[in-house]
JSON list of C-alpha atoms and ligand atoms in Angstrom, two decimals:
[
{"chain": "A", "resi": 123, "resn": "MET", "atom": "CA", "xyz": [-51.97, 36.37, 15.31]},
{"chain": "A", "resi": 124, "resn": "PHE", "atom": "CA", "xyz": [-53.89, 34.54, 12.02]},
{"chain": "A", "resi": 125, "resn": "THR", "atom": "CA", "xyz": [-52.12, 36.77, 9.79]},
{"chain": "A", "resi": 126, "resn": "CYS", "atom": "CA", "xyz": [-48.84, 35.64, 11.51]},
{"chain": "A", "resi": 127, "resn": "VAL", "atom": "CA", "xyz": [-49.73, 31.91, 11.29]},
{"chain": "A", "resi": 128, "resn": "ILE", "atom": "CA", "xyz": [-50.71, 32.26, 7.34]},
{"chain": "A", "resi": 129, "resn": "LEU", "atom": "CA", "xyz": [-47.45, 34.08, 6.58]},
{"chain": "A", "resi": 130, "resn": "PHE", "atom": "CA", "xyz": [-45.48, 31.41, 8.34]},
{"chain": "A", "resi": 131, "resn": "ILE", "atom": "CA", "xyz": [-47.00, 28.58, 6.26]},
{"chain": "A", "resi": 132, "resn": "ASN", "atom": "CA", "xyz": [-46.75, 30.55, 2.92]},
{"chain": "A", "resi": 133, "resn": "LEU", "atom": "CA", "xyz": [-43.00, 30.89, 4.09]},
{"chain": "A", "resi": 134, "resn": "PHE", "atom": "CA", "xyz": [-42.81, 27.31, 4.75]},
{"chain": "A", "resi": 135, "resn": "VAL", "atom": "CA", "xyz": [-44.37, 26.43, 1.57]},
{"chain": "A", "resi": 136, "resn": "ALA", "atom": "CA", "xyz": [-42.24, 28.25, -0.59]},
{"chain": "A", "resi": 137, "resn": "VAL", "atom": "CA", "xyz": [-38.94, 27.17, 1.27]},
{"chain": "A", "resi": 138, "resn": "SER", "atom": "CA", "xyz": [-39.98, 23.40, 1.11]},
{"chain": "A", "resi": 139, "resn": "GLY", "atom": "CA", "xyz": [-41.20, 23.57, -2.52]},
{"chain": "A", "resi": 140, "resn": "LEU", "atom": "CA", "xyz": [-37.54, 25.40, -3.33]},
{"chain": "A", "resi": 141, "resn": "PHE", "atom": "CA", "xyz": [-35.60, 22.56, -2.05]},
{"chain": "A", "resi": 142, "resn": "ILE", "atom": "CA", "xyz": [-37.70, 19.72, -3.25]},
{"chain": "A", "resi": 143, "resn": "TYR", "atom": "CA", "xyz": [-37.71, 21.15, -6.93]},
{"chain": "A", "resi": 144, "resn": "ARG", "atom": "CA", "xyz": [-33.94, 21.77, -6.90]},
{"chain": "A", "resi": 145, "resn": "GLU", "atom": "CA", "xyz": [-33.53, 18.20, -6.20]},
{"chain": "A", "resi": 146, "resn": "ARG", "atom": "CA", "xyz": [-35.61, 17.18, -9.45]},
{"chain": "A", "resi": 147, "resn": "ILE", "atom": "CA", "xyz": [-33.17, 18.72, -11.73]},
{"chain": "A", "resi": 148, "resn": "PRO", "atom": "CA", "xyz": [-29.44, 18.13, -12.36]},
{"chain": "A", "resi": 149, "resn": "ASN", "atom": "CA", "xyz": [-27.18, 20.31, -10.37]},
{"chain": "A", "resi": 150, "resn": "GLY", "atom": "CA", "xyz": [-30.10, 22.27, -8.93]},
{"chain": "A", "resi": 151, "resn": "ASP", "atom": "CA", "xyz": [-28.19, 23.11, -5.60]},
{"chain": "A", "resi": 152, "resn": "SER", "atom": "CA", "xyz": [-25.64, 24.71, -7.69]},
{"chain": "A", "resi": 153, "resn": "VAL", "atom": "CA", "xyz": [-26.80, 26.83, -10.23]},
{"chain": "A", "resi": 154, "resn": "PRO", "atom": "CA", "xyz": [-24.66, 30.07, -10.55]},
{"chain": "A", "resi": 155, "resn": "ASN", "atom": "CA", "xyz": [-25.77, 33.38, -10.26]},
{"chain": "A", "resi": 156, "resn": "PRO", "atom": "CA", "xyz": [-26.06, 34.68, -13.58]},
{"chain": "A", "resi": 157, "resn": "CYS", "atom": "CA", "xyz": [-25.35, 38.34, -12.55]},
{"chain": "A", "resi": 158, "resn": "GLY", "atom": "CA", "xyz": [-21.49, 37.57, -12.26]},
{"chain": "A", "resi": 159, "resn": "THR", "atom": "CA", "xyz": [-21.50, 38.21, -8.61]},
{"chain": "A", "resi": 160, "resn": "GLY", "atom": "CA", "xyz": [-20.65, 34.65, -7.42]},
{"chain": "A", "resi": 161, "resn": "GLY", "atom": "CA", "xyz": [-22.84, 32.80, -5.40]},
{"chain": "A", "resi": 162, "resn": "ILE", "atom": "CA", "xyz": [-25.74, 30.49, -5.95]},
{"chain": "A", "resi": 163, "resn": "TRP", "atom": "CA", "xyz": [-29.26, 31.15, -7.45]},
{"chain": "A", "resi": 164, "resn": "ASN", "atom": "CA", "xyz": [-31.22, 29.11, -5.16]},
{"chain": "A", "resi": 165, "resn": "GLY", "atom": "CA", "xyz": [-34.53, 29.92, -6.55]},
{"chain": "A", "resi": 166, "resn": "VAL", "atom": "CA", "xyz": [-33.72, 28.17, -10.06]},
{"chain": "A", "resi": 167, "resn": "GLY", "atom": "CA", "xyz": [-37.45, 28.60, -11.51]},
{"chain": "A", "resi": 168, "resn": "HIS", "atom": "CA", "xyz": [-38.04, 32.27, -10.38]},
{"chain": "A", "resi": 169, "resn": "TYR", "atom": "CA", "xyz": [-36.55, 35.68, -11.16]},
{"chain": "A", "resi": 170, "resn": "ASN", "atom": "CA", "xyz": [-36.12, 36.11, -7.23]},
{"chain": "A", "resi": 171, "resn": "GLN", "atom": "CA", "xyz": [-32.63, 34.40, -6.35]},
{"chain": "A", "resi": 172, "resn": "ASN", "atom": "CA", "xyz": [-33.95, 33.25, -3.38]},
{"chain": "A", "resi": 173, "resn": "GLY", "atom": "CA", "xyz": [-37.08, 31.64, -4.72]},
{"chain": "A", "resi": 174, "resn": "GLY", "atom": "CA", "xyz": [-40.87, 32.77, -4.54]},
{"chain": "A", "resi": 175, "resn": "GLY", "atom": "CA", "xyz": [-42.33, 35.22, -6.58]},
{"chain": "A", "resi": 176, "resn": "THR", "atom": "CA", "xyz": [-42.62, 35.50, -10.82]},
{"chain": "A", "resi": 177, "resn": "LEU", "atom": "CA", "xyz": [-41.44, 32.26, -12.33]},
{"chain": "A", "resi": 178, "resn": "ASN", "atom": "CA", "xyz": [-38.55, 32.91, -15.14]},
{"chain": "A", "resi": 179, "resn": "PRO", "atom": "CA", "xyz": [-39.19, 30.84, -18.46]},
{"chain": "A", "resi": 180, "resn": "PHE", "atom": "CA", "xyz": [-37.58, 27.59, -17.38]},
{"chain": "A", "resi": 181, "resn": "GLY", "atom": "CA", "xyz": [-39.84, 27.70, -14.22]},
{"chain": "A", "resi": 182, "resn": "LEU", "atom": "CA", "xyz": [-42.91, 28.16, -16.04]},
{"chain": "A", "resi": 183, "resn": "GLU", "atom": "CA", "xyz": [-41.70, 25.23, -18.66]},
{"chain": "A", "resi": 184, "resn": "PHE", "atom": "CA", "xyz": [-40.63, 23.15, -15.37]},
{"chain": "A", "resi": 185, "resn": "SER", "atom": "CA", "xyz": [-44.13, 23.88, -13.89]},
{"chain": "A", "resi": 186, "resn": "GLN", "atom": "CA", "xyz": [-45.92, 23.04, -17.14]},
{"chain": "A", "resi": 187, "resn": "ASN", "atom": "CA", "xyz": [-44.00, 19.85, -17.24]},
{"chain": "A", "resi": 188, "resn": "TYR", "atom": "CA", "xyz": [-45.21, 18.68, -13.91]},
{"chain": "A", "resi": 189, "resn": "HIS", "atom": "CA", "xyz": [-42.05, 19.73, -12.29]},
{"chain": "A", "resi": 190, "resn": "MET", "atom": "CA", "xyz": [-40.61, 16.79, -14.06]},
{"chain": "A", "resi": 191, "resn": "TRP", "atom": "CA", "xyz": [-37.01, 16.58, -15.69]},
{"chain": "A", "resi": 192, "resn": "THR", "atom": "CA", "xyz": [-37.71, 14.98, -19.10]},
{"chain": "A", "resi": 193, "resn": "ILE", "atom": "CA", "xyz": [-35.55, 14.98, -22.34]},
{"chain": "A", "resi": 194, "resn": "ALA", "atom": "CA", "xyz": [-37.75, 17.35, -23.84]},
{"chain": "A", "resi": 195, "resn": "LEU", "atom": "CA", "xyz": [-37.24, 19.87, -21.19]},
{"chain": "A", "resi": 196, "resn": "CYS", "atom": "CA", "xyz": [-33.58, 18.82, -21.20]},
{"chain": "A", "resi": 197, "resn": "ASN", "atom": "CA", "xyz": [-33.51, 19.87, -24.97]},
{"chain": "A", "resi": 198, "resn": "ALA", "atom": "CA", "xyz": [-35.54, 23.08, -24.60]},
{"chain": "A", "resi": 199, "resn": "ASP", "atom": "CA", "xyz": [-33.65, 26.44, -24.69]},
{"chain": "A", "resi": 200, "resn": "SER", "atom": "CA", "xyz": [-36.03, 27.90, -22.01]},
{"chain": "A", "resi": 201, "resn": "ASP", "atom": "CA", "xyz": [-34.16, 31.39, -21.42]},
{"chain": "A", "resi": 202, "resn": "GLY", "atom": "CA", "xyz": [-33.49, 31.46, -25.48]},
{"chain": "A", "resi": 203, "resn": "ASP", "atom": "CA", "xyz": [-29.79, 32.11, -24.87]},
{"chain": "A", "resi": 204, "resn": "GLY", "atom": "CA", "xyz": [-28.78, 29.81, -27.43]},
{"chain": "A", "resi": 205, "resn": "LYS", "atom": "CA", "xyz": [-27.72, 27.26, -24.82]},
{"chain": "A", "resi": 206, "resn": "THR", "atom": "CA", "xyz": [-30.12, 24.13, -23.79]},
{"chain": "A", "resi": 207, "resn": "ASN", "atom": "CA", "xyz": [-31.29, 23.67, -20.15]},
{"chain": "A", "resi": 208, "resn": "GLY", "atom": "CA", "xyz": [-29.33, 20.36, -19.99]},
{"chain": "A", "resi": 209, "resn": "GLU", "atom": "CA", "xyz": [-26.07, 22.37, -21.16]},
{"chain": "A", "resi": 210, "resn": "GLU", "atom": "CA", "xyz": [-26.63, 25.03, -18.86]},
{"chain": "A", "resi": 211, "resn": "LEU", "atom": "CA", "xyz": [-27.31, 22.51, -15.99]},
{"chain": "A", "resi": 212, "resn": "GLY", "atom": "CA", "xyz": [-24.72, 20.04, -16.76]},
{"chain": "A", "resi": 213, "resn": "ASP", "atom": "CA", "xyz": [-26.74, 17.33, -18.40]},
{"chain": "A", "resi": 214, "resn": "PRO", "atom": "CA", "xyz": [-25.53, 17.71, -21.96]},
{"chain": "A", "resi": 215, "resn": "PHE", "atom": "CA", "xyz": [-26.57, 14.54, -23.34]},
{"chain": "A", "resi": 216, "resn": "CYS", "atom": "CA", "xyz": [-29.93, 14.33, -21.09]},
{"chain": "A", "resi": 217, "resn": "ASP", "atom": "CA", "xyz": [-29.31, 11.13, -19.47]},
{"chain": "A", "resi": 218, "resn": "TRP", "atom": "CA", "xyz": [-29.52, 12.27, -15.78]},
{"chain": "A", "resi": 219, "resn": "THR", "atom": "CA", "xyz": [-32.16, 10.97, -13.35]},
{"chain": "A", "resi": 220, "resn": "GLN", "atom": "CA", "xyz": [-32.83, 11.83, -9.90]},
{"chain": "A", "resi": 221, "resn": "GLY", "atom": "CA", "xyz": [-31.01, 9.72, -7.47]},
{"chain": "A", "resi": 222, "resn": "VAL", "atom": "CA", "xyz": [-29.91, 7.43, -10.37]},
{"chain": "A", "resi": 223, "resn": "ASN", "atom": "CA", "xyz": [-26.69, 8.52, -12.38]},
{"chain": "A", "resi": 224, "resn": "ILE", "atom": "CA", "xyz": [-25.21, 11.60, -10.56]},
{"chain": "A", "resi": 225, "resn": "ASN", "atom": "CA", "xyz": [-21.94, 10.92, -11.94]},
{"chain": "A", "resi": 226, "resn": "HIS", "atom": "CA", "xyz": [-22.91, 11.65, -15.47]},
{"chain": "A", "resi": 227, "resn": "LEU", "atom": "CA", "xyz": [-23.30, 15.15, -14.30]},
{"chain": "A", "resi": 228, "resn": "LYS", "atom": "CA", "xyz": [-20.64, 17.88, -15.74]},
{"chain": "A", "resi": 229, "resn": "ASP", "atom": "CA", "xyz": [-20.25, 21.29, -14.23]},
{"chain": "A", "resi": 230, "resn": "THR", "atom": "CA", "xyz": [-23.08, 23.95, -14.78]},
{"chain": "A", "resi": 231, "resn": "THR", "atom": "CA", "xyz": [-22.56, 26.10, -17.39]},
{"chain": "A", "resi": 232, "resn": "GLY", "atom": "CA", "xyz": [-25.34, 28.95, -16.90]},
{"chain": "A", "resi": 233, "resn": "HIS", "atom": "CA", "xyz": [-28.67, 29.40, -15.40]},
{"chain": "A", "resi": 234, "resn": "PRO", "atom": "CA", "xyz": [-31.61, 27.80, -17.87]},
{"chain": "A", "resi": 235, "resn": "GLY", "atom": "CA", "xyz": [-34.30, 30.32, -16.82]},
{"chain": "A", "resi": 236, "resn": "ILE", "atom": "CA", "xyz": [-32.24, 33.90, -17.08]},
{"chain": "A", "resi": 237, "resn": "CYS", "atom": "CA", "xyz": [-30.67, 34.65, -20.43]},
{"chain": "A", "resi": 238, "resn": "GLU", "atom": "CA", "xyz": [-27.05, 35.25, -20.44]},
{"chain": "A", "resi": 239, "resn": "PRO", "atom": "CA", "xyz": [-25.22, 37.25, -21.10]},
{"chain": "A", "resi": 240, "resn": "ILE", "atom": "CA", "xyz": [-27.39, 39.66, -18.92]},
{"chain": "A", "resi": 241, "resn": "GLY", "atom": "CA", "xyz": [-27.73, 43.20, -20.74]},
{"chain": "A", "resi": 242, "resn": "SER", "atom": "CA", "xyz": [-26.86, 41.54, -24.34]},
{"chain": "A", "resi": 243, "resn": "PRO", "atom": "CA", "xyz": [-29.07, 42.26, -27.16]},
{"chain": "A", "resi": 244, "resn": "LEU", "atom": "CA", "xyz": [-30.08, 38.84, -27.25]},
{"chain": "A", "resi": 245, "resn": "CYS", "atom": "CA", "xyz": [-31.26, 39.00, -23.48]},
{"chain": "A", "resi": 246, "resn": "ALA", "atom": "CA", "xyz": [-33.11, 42.34, -23.97]},
{"chain": "A", "resi": 247, "resn": "THR", "atom": "CA", "xyz": [-36.60, 40.92, -23.35]},
{"chain": "A", "resi": 248, "resn": "GLN", "atom": "CA", "xyz": [-35.60, 40.03, -19.63]},
{"chain": "A", "resi": 249, "resn": "GLU", "atom": "CA", "xyz": [-34.72, 43.64, -18.59]},
{"chain": "A", "resi": 250, "resn": "GLY", "atom": "CA", "xyz": [-36.59, 44.93, -15.64]},
{"chain": "A", "resi": 251, "resn": "LYS", "atom": "CA", "xyz": [-37.62, 41.30, -14.41]},
{"chain": "A", "resi": 252, "resn": "PHE", "atom": "CA", "xyz": [-34.99, 40.80, -11.79]},
{"chain": "A", "resi": 253, "resn": "SER", "atom": "CA", "xyz": [-32.40, 42.65, -10.23]},
{"chain": "A", "resi": 254, "resn": "CYS", "atom": "CA", "xyz": [-28.81, 41.57, -9.63]},
{"chain": "B", "resi": 571, "resn": "CA", "atom": "CA1", "xyz": [-30.60, 28.68, -22.17]}
]
């Protein structure tokens, strides 16, 4: 019984964190699945599509940045695919602020924590870290 309660609490914390953090980044609820299979990647900062587990490079930098979207994080290219986090999340001019200027947002163009295109030589270092 005690184990079940602990598992439930851990699951609740993980899911709550997932949604709280998604609101802190531009288009956090509409980051495309980089696998090309359609759908949304809910765990934006994780290698697991549904969140939890190992953080991807964007998740690590977001965490190190106290879970705040800043100009520096916006201009960074966490996954090393040549596009800034802001470009991928639809904030190319890094002028989005949570709850303030949603009209500035563009469409997402990629995933900030998973190098794309998956399988390309540029993205070889992430092989085996997640599955599509
Ligand atoms: Ca990138």
